[in-house]
């Protein structure tokens, strides 16, 4: 929804700036029904209008998000105009801090000390709000690289003070912090890693085999960055079980069609004993972070929010189901009488990632799901906005989230 808003606002701003600002106001507007007593003592239903202050903060930084970089203008200009228009309806202290921040940033050489004081005071009332002021300051060209590095250090210190108050889903907007992304690995990534192990076991060259053209190398990229401490990886229990099943039932045989390998060697490699050994190697290498029992205690078994999200995007899942059916047997979940939605393992990943993103995970800056499955990749932007985790399907989509390399 934010990306659609960005496009609509930028388009409208070219001909009608007032209409563009109005779109922003409508986006953050919230209407609630309340019961109030009228002058005659009767209870009557009225509509009360308020504005989502946190969403307004996110819009102010939206063009600079890690998952994408977008031209800031004219979008930010219209966000500023909208926030000025509705300032009387916002919390007084928030309006005060925003006014102070704008004044400070109007100077040709803003004071870092002044920016920090504004952020620190705002953080006392809302940690995320205070940190966002420092993020916005670092996006300004008015500060030198040295000054921005100092601001990043200040932001890191302020975050350390309030880290338990900032869930991981919000930390993904704080891309100047030195935090590590948590990557939840889906089965399809691990299958590629397992196939490579099988090639190595048979002394075949994985990269040059005629059947490997088009095969994904994403598993290698993830492992490389994990070894470099730029991300941590987690394998859910459902995915572990699924990978073990791949190792047992011989369904990977088709990946070796055309491979110049002796039949007896292939059969030996596909034996359950050898395959389970290779599966264990993959599971060990691709799991570098484990949640505590407390973290997993409240992962829901079902989610009305998730079900509503799936139904809302039923057109995407319907087309994807048809495509998967062309490739062979496919397993889908039934909702509202339609068997077109992601299978249970994928829905478990949705719920797990959403839950972990809602927690203030130690030293974690974002939760991602690494997958090439269209059940995630075709609705990745919507997932980010609705559930607070992101989707990485290749190096390009992973790169913005990597922890910066130490100098």
Short mmCIF file of C-alpha atoms in Angstrom, two decimals:
data_model
loop_
_atom_site.label_atom_id
_atom_site.label_comp_id
_atom_site.label_asym_id
_atom_site.label_seq_id
_atom_site.Cartn_x
_atom_site.Cartn_y
_atom_site.Cartn_z
CA UNK A 1 0.00 0.00 0.00
CA UNK A 2 2.85 2.43 0.72
CA UNK A 3 4.40 1.83 -2.69
CA UNK A 4 1.04 2.41 -4.39
CA UNK A 5 0.65 5.60 -2.34
CA UNK A 6 4.14 6.72 -3.36
CA UNK A 7 3.33 6.27 -7.05
CA UNK A 8 -0.06 7.98 -6.82
CA UNK A 9 1.29 10.93 -4.82
CA UNK A 10 4.23 11.49 -7.18
CA UNK A 11 1.89 11.35 -10.18
CA UNK A 12 -0.68 13.72 -8.68
CA UNK A 13 1.96 16.19 -7.43
CA UNK A 14 2.83 17.03 -11.04
CA UNK A 15 -0.54 18.69 -11.58
CA UNK A 16 -2.20 19.17 -8.17
CA UNK A 17 -0.02 19.35 -5.05
CA UNK A 18 -3.03 19.80 -2.75
CA UNK A 19 -4.61 16.60 -4.03
CA UNK A 20 -1.31 14.77 -3.53
CA UNK A 21 -1.07 15.93 0.09
CA UNK A 22 -4.69 14.94 0.62
CA UNK A 23 -3.86 11.38 -0.49
CA UNK A 24 -1.23 11.19 2.28
CA UNK A 25 -3.70 12.50 4.86
CA UNK A 26 -6.28 9.95 3.82
CA UNK A 27 -3.71 7.15 4.02
CA UNK A 28 -2.90 7.87 7.69
CA UNK A 29 -6.47 8.74 8.64
CA UNK A 30 -8.29 6.43 11.02
CA UNK A 31 -12.03 6.54 11.67
CA UNK A 32 -13.50 4.83 14.70
CA UNK A 33 -17.07 4.53 15.95
CA UNK A 34 -17.62 5.70 19.53
CA UNK A 35 -20.68 6.00 21.76
CA UNK A 36 -21.19 9.43 23.31
CA UNK A 37 -23.91 11.01 25.39
CA UNK A 38 -25.79 13.84 23.69
CA UNK A 39 -27.27 16.91 25.40
CA UNK A 40 -30.45 14.99 26.18
CA UNK A 41 -28.58 12.15 27.86
CA UNK A 42 -29.04 9.67 25.05
CA UNK A 43 -26.18 7.46 23.86
CA UNK A 44 -25.47 8.13 20.20
CA UNK A 45 -22.87 6.69 17.84
CA UNK A 46 -20.37 9.15 16.41
CA UNK A 47 -17.37 8.87 14.13
CA UNK A 48 -14.08 10.08 15.55
CA UNK A 49 -11.17 10.85 13.21
CA UNK A 50 -7.55 10.39 14.25
CA UNK A 51 -4.24 9.96 12.47
CA UNK A 52 -1.73 7.12 12.63
CA UNK A 53 1.36 8.98 13.85
CA UNK A 54 3.71 6.00 13.47
CA UNK A 55 2.66 5.47 9.85
CA UNK A 56 3.39 9.14 9.22
CA UNK A 57 6.90 8.62 10.59
CA UNK A 58 7.44 5.69 8.23
CA UNK A 59 6.26 7.71 5.23
CA UNK A 60 8.81 10.43 6.05
CA UNK A 61 11.57 7.86 5.59
CA UNK A 62 9.92 5.63 2.98
CA UNK A 63 12.05 6.58 -0.06
CA UNK A 64 15.19 5.57 1.87
CA UNK A 65 14.06 2.10 2.96
CA UNK A 66 16.59 -0.72 2.62
CA UNK A 67 14.47 -2.83 0.30
CA UNK A 68 14.46 -0.05 -2.28
CA UNK A 69 15.81 3.43 -2.94
CA UNK A 70 13.32 5.85 -4.49
CA UNK A 71 13.57 9.54 -5.48
CA UNK A 72 12.52 11.44 -2.31
CA UNK A 73 10.75 14.28 -4.10
CA UNK A 74 8.00 15.19 -4.71
CA UNK A 75 6.78 12.53 -2.26
CA UNK A 76 8.45 13.87 0.90
CA UNK A 77 7.27 17.38 0.14
CA UNK A 78 3.68 16.19 0.08
CA UNK A 79 4.18 14.17 3.28
CA UNK A 80 5.47 17.33 4.99
CA UNK A 81 2.50 19.32 3.69
CA UNK A 82 0.09 16.66 4.95
CA UNK A 83 1.68 16.49 8.41
CA UNK A 84 1.54 20.29 8.69
CA UNK A 85 -2.16 20.23 7.84
CA UNK A 86 -3.02 17.61 10.47
CA UNK A 87 -0.56 18.77 13.16
CA UNK A 88 -3.37 20.09 15.34
CA UNK A 89 -4.75 16.54 15.59
CA UNK A 90 -1.43 14.93 16.53
CA UNK A 91 -0.04 14.54 20.01
CA UNK A 92 1.25 17.94 21.13
CA UNK A 93 4.72 16.72 22.04
CA UNK A 94 5.10 14.95 18.68
CA UNK A 95 4.16 18.14 16.83
CA UNK A 96 6.65 20.05 18.98
CA UNK A 97 9.53 17.65 18.22
CA UNK A 98 8.69 17.62 14.51
CA UNK A 99 8.65 21.43 14.43
CA UNK A 100 11.99 21.59 16.24
CA UNK A 101 13.51 19.04 13.87
CA UNK A 102 12.35 20.90 10.76
CA UNK A 103 13.71 24.17 12.09
CA UNK A 104 17.06 22.59 12.90
CA UNK A 105 17.30 21.02 9.45
CA UNK A 106 16.48 24.29 7.67
CA UNK A 107 19.92 25.59 8.54
CA UNK A 108 22.60 25.22 5.87
CA UNK A 109 24.75 23.54 8.52
CA UNK A 110 22.48 21.79 11.07
CA UNK A 111 23.82 21.21 14.57
CA UNK A 112 24.34 17.52 15.36
CA UNK A 113 24.01 18.30 19.06
CA UNK A 114 20.60 19.90 18.49
CA UNK A 115 19.42 16.95 16.39
CA UNK A 116 20.55 14.54 19.08
CA UNK A 117 18.73 16.46 21.82
CA UNK A 118 15.51 16.38 19.81
CA UNK A 119 15.89 12.64 19.17
CA UNK A 120 16.76 11.89 22.80
CA UNK A 121 13.78 13.84 24.16
CA UNK A 122 11.42 12.25 21.63
CA UNK A 123 12.74 8.76 22.49
CA UNK A 124 11.71 9.25 26.12
CA UNK A 125 8.10 9.21 24.93
CA UNK A 126 8.54 6.83 21.98
CA UNK A 127 11.83 5.06 21.27
CA UNK A 128 11.12 4.44 17.60
CA UNK A 129 10.06 8.05 17.01
CA UNK A 130 13.31 9.36 18.48
CA UNK A 131 15.46 6.99 16.44
CA UNK A 132 13.65 7.97 13.25
CA UNK A 133 14.74 11.60 13.69
CA UNK A 134 18.36 10.43 13.57
CA UNK A 135 17.61 8.28 10.51
CA UNK A 136 16.07 11.22 8.69
CA UNK A 137 19.02 13.45 9.58
CA UNK A 138 21.45 10.94 8.09
CA UNK A 139 19.48 10.93 4.84
CA UNK A 140 20.15 14.65 4.45
CA UNK A 141 22.91 15.89 2.15
CA UNK A 142 23.57 18.74 4.59
CA UNK A 143 25.83 16.53 6.68
CA UNK A 144 29.28 15.40 5.59
CA UNK A 145 30.13 11.70 5.51
CA UNK A 146 32.09 12.15 8.75
CA UNK A 147 29.14 13.86 10.41
CA UNK A 148 26.77 11.15 9.23
CA UNK A 149 29.07 8.49 10.67
CA UNK A 150 28.97 10.33 13.99
CA UNK A 151 25.19 10.49 13.84
CA UNK A 152 25.13 6.74 13.17
CA UNK A 153 27.19 6.21 16.31
CA UNK A 154 24.80 8.39 18.29
CA UNK A 155 21.85 6.42 16.91
CA UNK A 156 23.51 3.13 17.90
CA UNK A 157 24.00 4.42 21.45
CA UNK A 158 20.39 5.60 21.71
CA UNK A 159 19.16 2.29 20.32
CA UNK A 160 21.19 0.38 22.91
CA UNK A 161 19.32 2.30 25.59
CA UNK A 162 15.87 1.45 24.18
CA UNK A 163 16.47 -1.79 22.25
CA UNK A 164 13.93 -3.79 24.26
CA UNK A 165 11.20 -1.30 23.24
CA UNK A 166 11.79 -1.58 19.49
CA UNK A 167 10.45 -4.77 17.83
CA UNK A 168 12.48 -6.23 14.99
CA UNK A 169 9.74 -5.35 12.48
CA UNK A 170 10.47 -1.66 13.14
CA UNK A 171 14.24 -2.03 13.22
CA UNK A 172 14.25 -2.75 9.49
CA UNK A 173 13.58 0.98 8.99
CA UNK A 174 16.69 1.85 11.03
CA UNK A 175 19.22 0.90 8.40
CA UNK A 176 22.06 2.96 9.89
CA UNK A 177 22.26 0.63 12.90
CA UNK A 178 24.89 -2.10 12.95
CA UNK A 179 22.51 -5.04 13.33
CA UNK A 180 22.43 -8.47 11.71
CA UNK A 181 19.52 -9.80 9.64
CA UNK A 182 17.95 -13.11 10.62
CA UNK A 183 17.25 -15.22 7.52
CA UNK A 184 14.71 -18.04 7.78
CA UNK A 185 15.63 -20.62 5.14
CA UNK A 186 12.89 -22.23 3.05
CA UNK A 187 13.11 -25.80 1.74
CA UNK A 188 13.80 -24.89 -1.91
CA UNK A 189 17.06 -23.15 -0.96
CA UNK A 190 18.22 -26.14 1.07
CA UNK A 191 17.35 -28.56 -1.74
CA UNK A 192 19.83 -26.75 -3.98
CA UNK A 193 22.44 -27.01 -1.22
CA UNK A 194 21.70 -30.73 -0.86
CA UNK A 195 22.00 -31.34 -4.60
CA UNK A 196 25.41 -29.64 -4.56
CA UNK A 197 26.49 -31.94 -1.72
CA UNK A 198 25.40 -34.90 -3.84
CA UNK A 199 27.49 -33.67 -6.77
CA UNK A 200 30.49 -33.31 -4.48
CA UNK A 201 29.93 -36.80 -3.09
CA UNK A 202 30.08 -38.22 -6.62
CA UNK A 203 33.08 -36.05 -7.59
CA UNK A 204 31.04 -34.20 -10.20
CA UNK A 205 31.57 -30.56 -11.08
CA UNK A 206 28.42 -28.79 -9.89
CA UNK A 207 28.87 -25.57 -11.88
CA UNK A 208 29.62 -27.04 -15.29
CA UNK A 209 27.22 -29.99 -15.40
CA UNK A 210 24.83 -29.76 -18.35
CA UNK A 211 21.79 -30.14 -16.08
CA UNK A 212 22.77 -27.36 -13.71
CA UNK A 213 22.07 -24.58 -16.22
CA UNK A 214 19.41 -22.39 -14.65
CA UNK A 215 19.93 -23.86 -11.20
CA UNK A 216 19.95 -21.33 -8.40
CA UNK A 217 23.17 -20.40 -6.62
CA UNK A 218 21.41 -18.49 -3.87
CA UNK A 219 22.34 -21.09 -1.25
CA UNK A 220 26.01 -20.39 -1.83
CA UNK A 221 25.51 -16.64 -1.42
CA UNK A 222 23.68 -17.12 1.87
CA UNK A 223 26.35 -19.43 3.23
CA UNK A 224 29.12 -17.03 2.18
CA UNK A 225 27.54 -14.09 3.99
CA UNK A 226 26.77 -16.20 7.05
CA UNK A 227 30.42 -17.22 7.25
CA UNK A 228 31.36 -13.53 6.95
CA UNK A 229 29.03 -12.75 9.92
CA UNK A 230 26.83 -10.49 7.80
CA UNK A 231 23.68 -12.52 8.50
CA UNK A 232 22.48 -15.41 10.64
CA UNK A 233 20.37 -18.32 9.38
CA UNK A 234 17.60 -20.38 10.93
CA UNK A 235 15.90 -23.54 9.67
CA UNK A 236 12.35 -24.11 11.01
CA UNK A 237 11.44 -27.58 12.22
CA UNK A 238 8.90 -28.10 9.42
CA UNK A 239 11.57 -27.35 6.83
CA UNK A 240 13.97 -29.80 8.51
CA UNK A 241 11.38 -32.55 8.26
CA UNK A 242 10.63 -31.69 4.65
CA UNK A 243 14.30 -31.78 3.66
CA UNK A 244 14.73 -35.17 5.33
CA UNK A 245 11.81 -36.44 3.28
CA UNK A 246 13.55 -35.20 0.13
CA UNK A 247 16.56 -37.25 1.16
CA UNK A 248 14.51 -40.41 1.70
CA UNK A 249 12.13 -40.69 -1.23
CA UNK A 250 14.51 -40.34 -4.20
CA UNK A 251 12.67 -37.39 -5.71
CA UNK A 252 15.99 -35.63 -6.47
CA UNK A 253 16.90 -38.23 -9.10
CA UNK A 254 15.67 -35.94 -11.90
CA UNK A 255 18.33 -33.39 -10.99
CA UNK A 256 20.96 -35.79 -12.38
CA UNK A 257 19.46 -36.48 -15.79
CA UNK A 258 22.20 -35.94 -18.33
CA UNK A 259 24.91 -36.05 -15.70
CA UNK A 260 27.87 -38.17 -16.69
CA UNK A 261 27.80 -40.41 -13.63
CA UNK A 262 28.04 -44.16 -13.15
CA UNK A 263 24.66 -45.75 -12.30
CA UNK A 264 26.04 -47.63 -9.29
CA UNK A 265 27.63 -44.43 -7.94
CA UNK A 266 24.33 -42.57 -8.27
CA UNK A 267 22.41 -45.39 -6.58
CA UNK A 268 24.89 -45.50 -3.72
CA UNK A 269 24.62 -41.73 -3.23
CA UNK A 270 20.81 -41.91 -3.27
CA UNK A 271 20.78 -44.57 -0.55
CA UNK A 272 19.07 -43.44 2.64
CA UNK A 273 22.22 -43.76 4.74
CA UNK A 274 24.30 -41.51 2.48
CA UNK A 275 21.47 -39.04 1.86
CA UNK A 276 20.74 -38.62 5.59
CA UNK A 277 24.41 -37.89 6.17
CA UNK A 278 24.34 -35.19 3.47
CA UNK A 279 21.08 -33.78 4.85
CA UNK A 280 22.65 -33.50 8.29
CA UNK A 281 25.59 -31.59 6.80
CA UNK A 282 23.24 -29.12 5.11
CA UNK A 283 21.14 -28.64 8.24
CA UNK A 284 24.27 -28.00 10.28
CA UNK A 285 25.81 -25.50 7.85
CA UNK A 286 22.64 -23.53 7.21
CA UNK A 287 21.52 -23.10 10.82
CA UNK A 288 23.67 -20.54 12.62
CA UNK A 289 21.02 -19.09 14.94
CA UNK A 290 18.42 -20.76 17.11
CA UNK A 291 15.53 -19.10 18.93
CA UNK A 292 14.95 -19.76 22.60
CA UNK A 293 11.97 -21.82 23.75
CA UNK A 294 10.49 -18.59 25.11
CA UNK A 295 10.67 -16.96 21.68
CA UNK A 296 8.77 -19.84 20.11
CA UNK A 297 6.23 -20.27 22.89
CA UNK A 298 3.65 -17.91 21.42
CA UNK A 299 3.93 -18.70 17.70
CA UNK A 300 0.25 -19.04 16.68
CA UNK A 301 -1.09 -22.20 15.08
CA UNK A 302 -3.58 -20.15 13.10
CA UNK A 303 -3.97 -16.48 12.21
CA UNK A 304 -7.07 -14.62 11.11
CA UNK A 305 -4.85 -11.80 9.82
CA UNK A 306 -2.91 -14.22 7.63
CA UNK A 307 -6.08 -15.85 6.33
CA UNK A 308 -7.53 -12.45 5.44
CA UNK A 309 -4.27 -11.52 3.68
CA UNK A 310 -4.32 -14.70 1.60
CA UNK A 311 -7.94 -14.24 0.57
CA UNK A 312 -7.27 -10.62 -0.34
CA UNK A 313 -4.56 -11.77 -2.76
CA UNK A 314 -6.54 -14.76 -4.05
CA UNK A 315 -5.94 -13.75 -7.68
CA UNK A 316 -2.18 -14.14 -7.24
CA UNK A 317 -2.47 -17.51 -5.54
CA UNK A 318 -5.00 -18.78 -8.07
CA UNK A 319 -2.66 -18.11 -10.99
CA UNK A 320 0.28 -19.52 -9.06
CA UNK A 321 -1.65 -22.70 -8.27
CA UNK A 322 -2.39 -23.21 -11.96
CA UNK A 323 1.28 -22.71 -12.82
CA UNK A 324 2.43 -25.16 -10.17
CA UNK A 325 -0.12 -27.74 -11.35
CA UNK A 326 1.46 -27.68 -14.83
CA UNK A 327 4.75 -28.73 -13.25
CA UNK A 328 3.28 -31.72 -11.44
CA UNK A 329 1.58 -32.62 -8.18
CA UNK A 330 1.09 -29.60 -5.95
CA UNK A 331 -0.15 -29.31 -2.38
CA UNK A 332 -2.39 -26.36 -1.49
CA UNK A 333 -4.43 -25.20 1.48
CA UNK A 334 -8.18 -24.65 1.29
CA UNK A 335 -9.75 -21.40 2.50
CA UNK A 336 -13.34 -20.32 1.81
CA UNK A 337 -13.77 -23.45 -0.29
CA UNK A 338 -10.85 -22.65 -2.61
CA UNK A 339 -7.81 -24.95 -2.65
CA UNK A 340 -5.39 -22.35 -4.02
CA UNK A 341 -3.40 -21.13 -1.02
CA UNK A 342 0.16 -21.96 0.19
CA UNK A 343 0.77 -25.38 1.72
CA UNK A 344 0.93 -25.81 5.48
CA UNK A 345 4.74 -25.63 5.73
CA UNK A 346 4.76 -22.24 4.01
CA UNK A 347 1.94 -20.96 6.22
CA UNK A 348 3.97 -22.05 9.26
CA UNK A 349 6.87 -19.97 7.94
CA UNK A 350 4.56 -16.97 7.50
CA UNK A 351 3.40 -17.23 11.11
CA UNK A 352 6.89 -17.91 12.49
CA UNK A 353 8.46 -14.97 10.64
CA UNK A 354 5.64 -12.64 11.69
CA UNK A 355 5.98 -13.67 15.32
CA UNK A 356 9.77 -13.34 15.43
CA UNK A 357 9.53 -9.93 13.74
CA UNK A 358 7.18 -8.78 16.51
CA UNK A 359 9.85 -9.48 19.16
CA UNK A 360 12.86 -7.31 20.10
CA UNK A 361 15.34 -10.03 19.07
CA UNK A 362 18.85 -9.48 20.49
CA UNK A 363 21.22 -7.93 17.91
CA UNK A 364 18.81 -8.66 15.02
CA UNK A 365 17.89 -5.85 12.62
CA UNK A 366 15.36 -7.55 10.35
CA UNK A 367 13.66 -10.89 9.73
CA UNK A 368 13.82 -12.25 6.18
CA UNK A 369 12.60 -15.42 4.50
CA UNK A 370 15.02 -16.78 1.89
CA UNK A 371 12.97 -18.51 -0.78
CA UNK A 372 12.30 -18.74 -4.52
CA UNK A 373 8.69 -19.77 -3.91
CA UNK A 374 6.11 -17.53 -5.56
CA UNK A 375 3.87 -17.92 -2.50
CA UNK A 376 6.26 -15.42 -0.94
CA UNK A 377 8.05 -13.63 -3.78
CA UNK A 378 4.93 -12.58 -5.71
CA UNK A 379 3.51 -10.74 -2.71
CA UNK A 380 6.78 -9.62 -1.10
CA UNK A 381 5.95 -5.91 -0.80
CA UNK A 382 2.56 -6.68 0.69
CA UNK A 383 4.19 -9.09 3.16
CA UNK A 384 6.64 -6.42 4.32
CA UNK A 385 3.92 -3.89 5.02
CA UNK A 386 1.45 -6.29 6.60
CA UNK A 387 3.61 -8.69 8.62
CA UNK A 388 6.90 -6.87 9.23
CA UNK A 389 9.27 -9.37 7.63
CA UNK A 390 10.90 -9.28 4.20
CA UNK A 391 11.54 -11.77 1.41
CA UNK A 392 14.89 -12.43 -0.28
CA UNK A 393 14.94 -14.53 -3.45
CA UNK A 394 18.42 -13.69 -4.79
CA UNK A 395 21.54 -11.70 -3.99
CA UNK A 396 20.02 -8.48 -5.27
CA UNK A 397 17.09 -8.61 -2.84
CA UNK A 398 19.32 -9.82 0.00
CA UNK A 399 22.11 -7.24 -0.36
CA UNK A 400 20.33 -4.19 1.15
CA UNK A 401 19.79 -6.07 4.41
CA UNK A 402 23.32 -7.37 4.99
CA UNK A 403 25.18 -6.16 8.06
CA UNK A 404 27.88 -3.68 6.97
CA UNK A 405 31.36 -5.14 6.79
CA UNK A 406 33.72 -4.05 9.53
CA UNK A 407 36.44 -1.67 8.38
#
